[in-house]
Amino acid sequence: DAGVIQSPRHEVTEMGQEVTLRCKPISGHDYLFWYRQTMMRGLELLIYFNNNVPIDDSGMPEDRFSAKMPNASFSTLKIQPSEPRDSAVYFCASSRSDGLVYEQYFGPGTRLTVT
Amino acid sequence: KQEVTQIPAALSVPEGENLVLNCSFTDSAIYNLQWFRQDPGKGLTSLLLIQSSQREQTSGRLNASLDKSSGRSTLYIAASQPGDSATYLCAVGGGATNKLIFGTGTLLAVQP
């Protein structure tokens, strides 16, 4: 299994530009999570999906952030317009459930720098 | 609101020592607790998952315990090695939704 795949690994963009981060979860996993990690705030959950449906987006900082999961093998996190304070490492994670809760598996992350 | 705290924030030990990392949480109504390891510039690697009905889990040199009533978990690392150097994060799950709340982590350095 290739694990959770994220792209790009690094993104540098100018303030005001649109940024799209991509994630491919582990096959067979029905939960997908987007996290953001910064030195100041640590690891924060932004949004998560179950069976491609957004369940909780209370962690999305503002309307500039949006996430989609058009099918079980692909999700995007979009920031439009981007701002310097969005600079962080964005992680995607996936897990499965069958009545019990199982481990979350994380991707390598996308390091976003907004100048 | 659930808050997760990890103490100490940083720890340096000589190789071979046994060590304990601590994690505390404010709301004892958790569903599970997970320990992760994060190497610099990398993603998180799951180490152990403890369900709320369990008291401990073991994997190799790692042992994690859970005391829900006191809001605490510990990660015990036996015979530490330089390769164990990393940041260790605990995260608690508050419901049957896999949603995790993370602690701030403990940065561990094992000196050869």
Coordinates of C-alpha atoms in Angstrom, one line a residue:
Chain A
D1 CA 0.0 0.0 0.0
A2 CA 1.4 3.4 -1.0
G3 CA -0.1 5.1 2.1
V4 CA -1.7 8.6 2.0
I5 CA -0.4 10.6 -0.9
Q6 CA -0.3 14.4 -0.9
S7 CA 0.7 16.8 -3.6
P8 CA 2.5 19.1 -4.0
R9 CA 5.0 18.5 -1.2
H10 CA 6.1 22.2 -1.3
E11 CA 4.2 25.2 -2.5
V12 CA 5.4 28.8 -2.6
T13 CA 2.9 31.4 -3.8
E14 CA 2.3 35.1 -3.6
M15 CA -0.4 36.6 -1.4
G16 CA -3.7 36.7 -3.2
Q17 CA -3.1 33.7 -5.3
E18 CA -5.3 30.5 -5.3
V19 CA -3.7 27.4 -3.8
T20 CA -5.0 23.9 -4.2
L21 CA -3.7 21.0 -2.2
R22 CA -4.4 17.4 -3.1
C23 CA -4.8 14.2 -1.2
K24 CA -5.3 10.5 -2.1
P25 CA -6.3 8.5 0.9
I26 CA -5.5 4.8 1.5
S27 CA -7.8 2.6 -0.5
G28 CA -10.7 1.3 1.6
H29 CA -10.6 4.0 4.2
D30 CA -13.9 5.8 4.6
Y31 CA -12.7 8.8 6.7
L32 CA -10.5 11.6 5.4
F33 CA -9.1 14.5 7.5
W34 CA -7.3 17.7 6.7
Y35 CA -5.0 19.2 9.3
R36 CA -2.8 22.3 9.6
Q37 CA 0.3 22.4 11.6
T38 CA 2.1 25.6 12.8
M39 CA 4.6 26.3 15.5
M40 CA 2.2 28.7 17.2
R41 CA -1.0 26.6 17.2
G42 CA 0.3 23.0 16.8
L43 CA -1.8 20.5 14.9
E44 CA -5.4 21.6 14.1
L45 CA -8.2 19.7 12.5
L46 CA -9.7 21.7 9.6
I47 CA -12.3 19.5 8.2
Y48 CA -13.1 15.8 7.9
F49 CA -15.2 13.6 5.5
N50 CA -17.0 10.3 6.0
N51 CA -17.8 8.4 2.8
N52 CA -17.0 11.5 0.8
V53 CA -19.5 13.7 2.8
P54 CA -18.1 16.6 4.9
I55 CA -19.0 16.0 8.5
D56 CA -17.4 18.7 10.5
D57 CA -15.8 21.9 9.0
S58 CA -15.8 23.9 12.2
G59 CA -12.0 24.0 12.1
M60 CA -11.9 25.8 8.7
P61 CA -10.5 29.2 9.6
E62 CA -12.6 31.3 7.3
D63 CA -14.5 31.4 4.0
R64 CA -11.2 31.6 2.0
F65 CA -10.8 27.9 2.8
S66 CA -12.8 25.2 1.1
A67 CA -12.5 21.4 0.8
K68 CA -14.1 18.8 -1.5
M69 CA -14.1 15.1 -1.8
P70 CA -15.6 14.2 -5.2
N71 CA -14.9 10.5 -4.8
A72 CA -13.4 8.0 -2.4
S73 CA -9.9 8.4 -3.7
F74 CA -9.4 12.1 -4.0
S75 CA -9.8 15.3 -2.0
T76 CA -8.7 18.9 -2.4
L77 CA -8.2 21.7 0.0
K78 CA -8.4 25.1 -1.6
I79 CA -7.4 28.5 -0.3
Q80 CA -8.5 31.6 -2.3
P81 CA -7.2 34.2 -1.8
S82 CA -4.1 33.0 0.1
E83 CA -2.5 35.2 2.8
P84 CA 0.9 35.0 4.5
R85 CA -0.7 33.7 7.7
D86 CA -1.8 30.6 5.8
S87 CA 1.8 29.5 5.7
A88 CA 1.9 26.1 7.4
V89 CA 2.2 22.4 6.8
Y90 CA -1.0 20.9 5.7
F91 CA -1.6 17.2 6.4
C92 CA -4.1 14.8 5.0
A93 CA -5.0 11.7 7.0
S94 CA -7.3 8.7 6.5
S95 CA -8.7 5.9 8.5
R96 CA -11.3 3.2 8.4
S97 CA -14.1 2.3 10.8
D98 CA -16.4 -0.7 11.2
G99 CA -18.0 0.1 14.4
L100 CA -14.6 0.5 16.0
V101 CA -12.3 3.4 15.5
Y102 CA -8.9 2.7 13.9
E103 CA -5.7 4.5 13.6
Q104 CA -5.4 7.6 11.4
Y105 CA -2.6 7.4 8.8
F106 CA -1.0 10.6 7.8
G107 CA 0.4 11.7 4.5
P108 CA 3.8 13.5 4.2
G109 CA 2.3 16.9 4.2
T110 CA 2.4 20.0 2.0
R111 CA 4.5 22.8 3.2
L112 CA 2.8 26.0 2.0
T113 CA 4.6 29.4 2.0
V114 CA 2.7 32.5 1.1
T115 CA 4.8 35.5 0.5
Chain B
K1 CA -13.8 21.9 25.2
Q2 CA -11.2 19.2 25.3
E3 CA -7.6 20.3 26.0
V4 CA -4.6 18.0 25.7
T5 CA -1.3 18.8 27.4
Q6 CA 2.0 17.0 27.1
I7 CA 4.8 17.3 29.6
P8 CA 7.7 17.8 29.3
A9 CA 7.8 19.8 26.2
A10 CA 11.4 18.6 25.6
L11 CA 13.5 15.8 27.0
S12 CA 17.1 14.7 26.5
V13 CA 18.3 11.4 27.7
P14 CA 21.4 9.2 27.2
E15 CA 21.0 6.1 25.1
G16 CA 19.8 3.0 26.9
E17 CA 17.6 4.8 29.4
N18 CA 14.0 3.9 30.0
L19 CA 11.7 7.0 29.8
V20 CA 8.1 8.1 30.2
L21 CA 6.2 10.7 28.2
N22 CA 3.1 12.1 29.7
C23 CA -0.2 13.2 28.2
S24 CA -3.2 14.7 30.1
F25 CA -6.6 15.6 28.9
T26 CA -9.4 17.6 30.5
D27 CA -12.5 15.7 29.4
S28 CA -12.5 12.0 30.5
A29 CA -15.3 11.1 28.1
I30 CA -12.9 10.0 25.4
Y31 CA -13.4 7.3 22.8
N32 CA -9.7 6.4 22.2
L33 CA -6.2 7.8 22.5
Q34 CA -3.5 7.6 19.9
W35 CA 0.2 8.2 20.2
F36 CA 2.2 9.4 17.2
R37 CA 5.7 10.0 16.3
Q38 CA 6.8 12.9 14.0
D39 CA 10.3 13.1 12.5
P40 CA 11.5 16.6 11.4
G41 CA 9.9 17.6 8.1
K42 CA 7.9 14.4 8.0
G43 CA 4.3 13.4 8.6
L44 CA 3.0 11.6 11.6
T45 CA 3.5 7.9 12.2
S46 CA 0.9 6.1 14.4
L47 CA 2.6 4.2 17.2
L48 CA -0.2 2.9 19.4
L49 CA -4.0 3.3 19.7
I50 CA -5.8 2.6 22.9
Q51 CA -9.5 2.2 22.9
S52 CA -11.4 3.7 25.8
S53 CA -12.2 0.2 27.2
Q54 CA -8.5 -0.7 27.3
R55 CA -5.9 0.1 29.9
E56 CA -2.7 -0.3 27.9
Q57 CA -1.2 -1.3 24.5
T58 CA 2.3 -2.6 23.7
S59 CA 4.3 -2.6 20.6
G60 CA 8.0 -3.7 20.8
R61 CA 9.8 -1.4 23.2
L62 CA 6.7 0.9 23.5
N63 CA 4.0 0.6 26.1
A64 CA 1.1 3.1 26.4
S65 CA -1.3 3.2 29.3
L66 CA -4.6 5.0 29.7
D67 CA -6.3 6.1 32.9
K68 CA -9.5 7.8 31.8
S69 CA -10.7 8.7 35.3
S70 CA -7.6 10.8 36.0
G71 CA -7.4 12.0 32.4
R72 CA -3.9 10.7 31.8
S73 CA -1.9 8.6 29.4
T74 CA 1.8 7.6 29.5
L75 CA 4.1 6.4 26.8
Y76 CA 6.9 4.2 28.1
I77 CA 9.9 3.7 25.9
A78 CA 12.3 1.0 27.1
A79 CA 16.0 1.0 26.3
S80 CA 16.0 4.2 24.3
Q81 CA 18.0 4.5 21.1
P82 CA 19.2 7.5 19.1
G83 CA 16.7 6.5 16.4
D84 CA 13.9 7.2 18.9
S85 CA 14.7 10.9 18.7
A86 CA 11.6 12.6 17.4
T87 CA 8.6 14.6 18.5
Y88 CA 5.9 12.4 20.2
L89 CA 2.3 13.5 20.0
C90 CA -0.7 12.2 21.8
A91 CA -4.2 12.7 20.5
V92 CA -7.6 11.9 22.0
G93 CA -10.7 10.9 20.1
G94 CA -14.0 12.3 21.6
G95 CA -16.5 10.2 19.8
A96 CA -17.2 7.5 17.3
T97 CA -16.1 9.8 14.5
N98 CA -12.3 9.4 14.5
K99 CA -12.0 13.1 15.3
L100 CA -8.7 13.7 17.2
I101 CA -7.6 16.6 19.4
F102 CA -3.8 16.8 19.6
G103 CA -1.4 17.7 22.3
T104 CA 1.5 20.0 21.7
G105 CA 4.1 17.2 21.7
T106 CA 7.3 16.2 23.5
L107 CA 10.5 16.7 21.6
L108 CA 12.8 13.7 22.5
A109 CA 16.5 13.6 22.0
V110 CA 18.4 10.4 22.8
Q111 CA 22.1 11.0 23.0
P112 CA 24.4 8.3 21.8

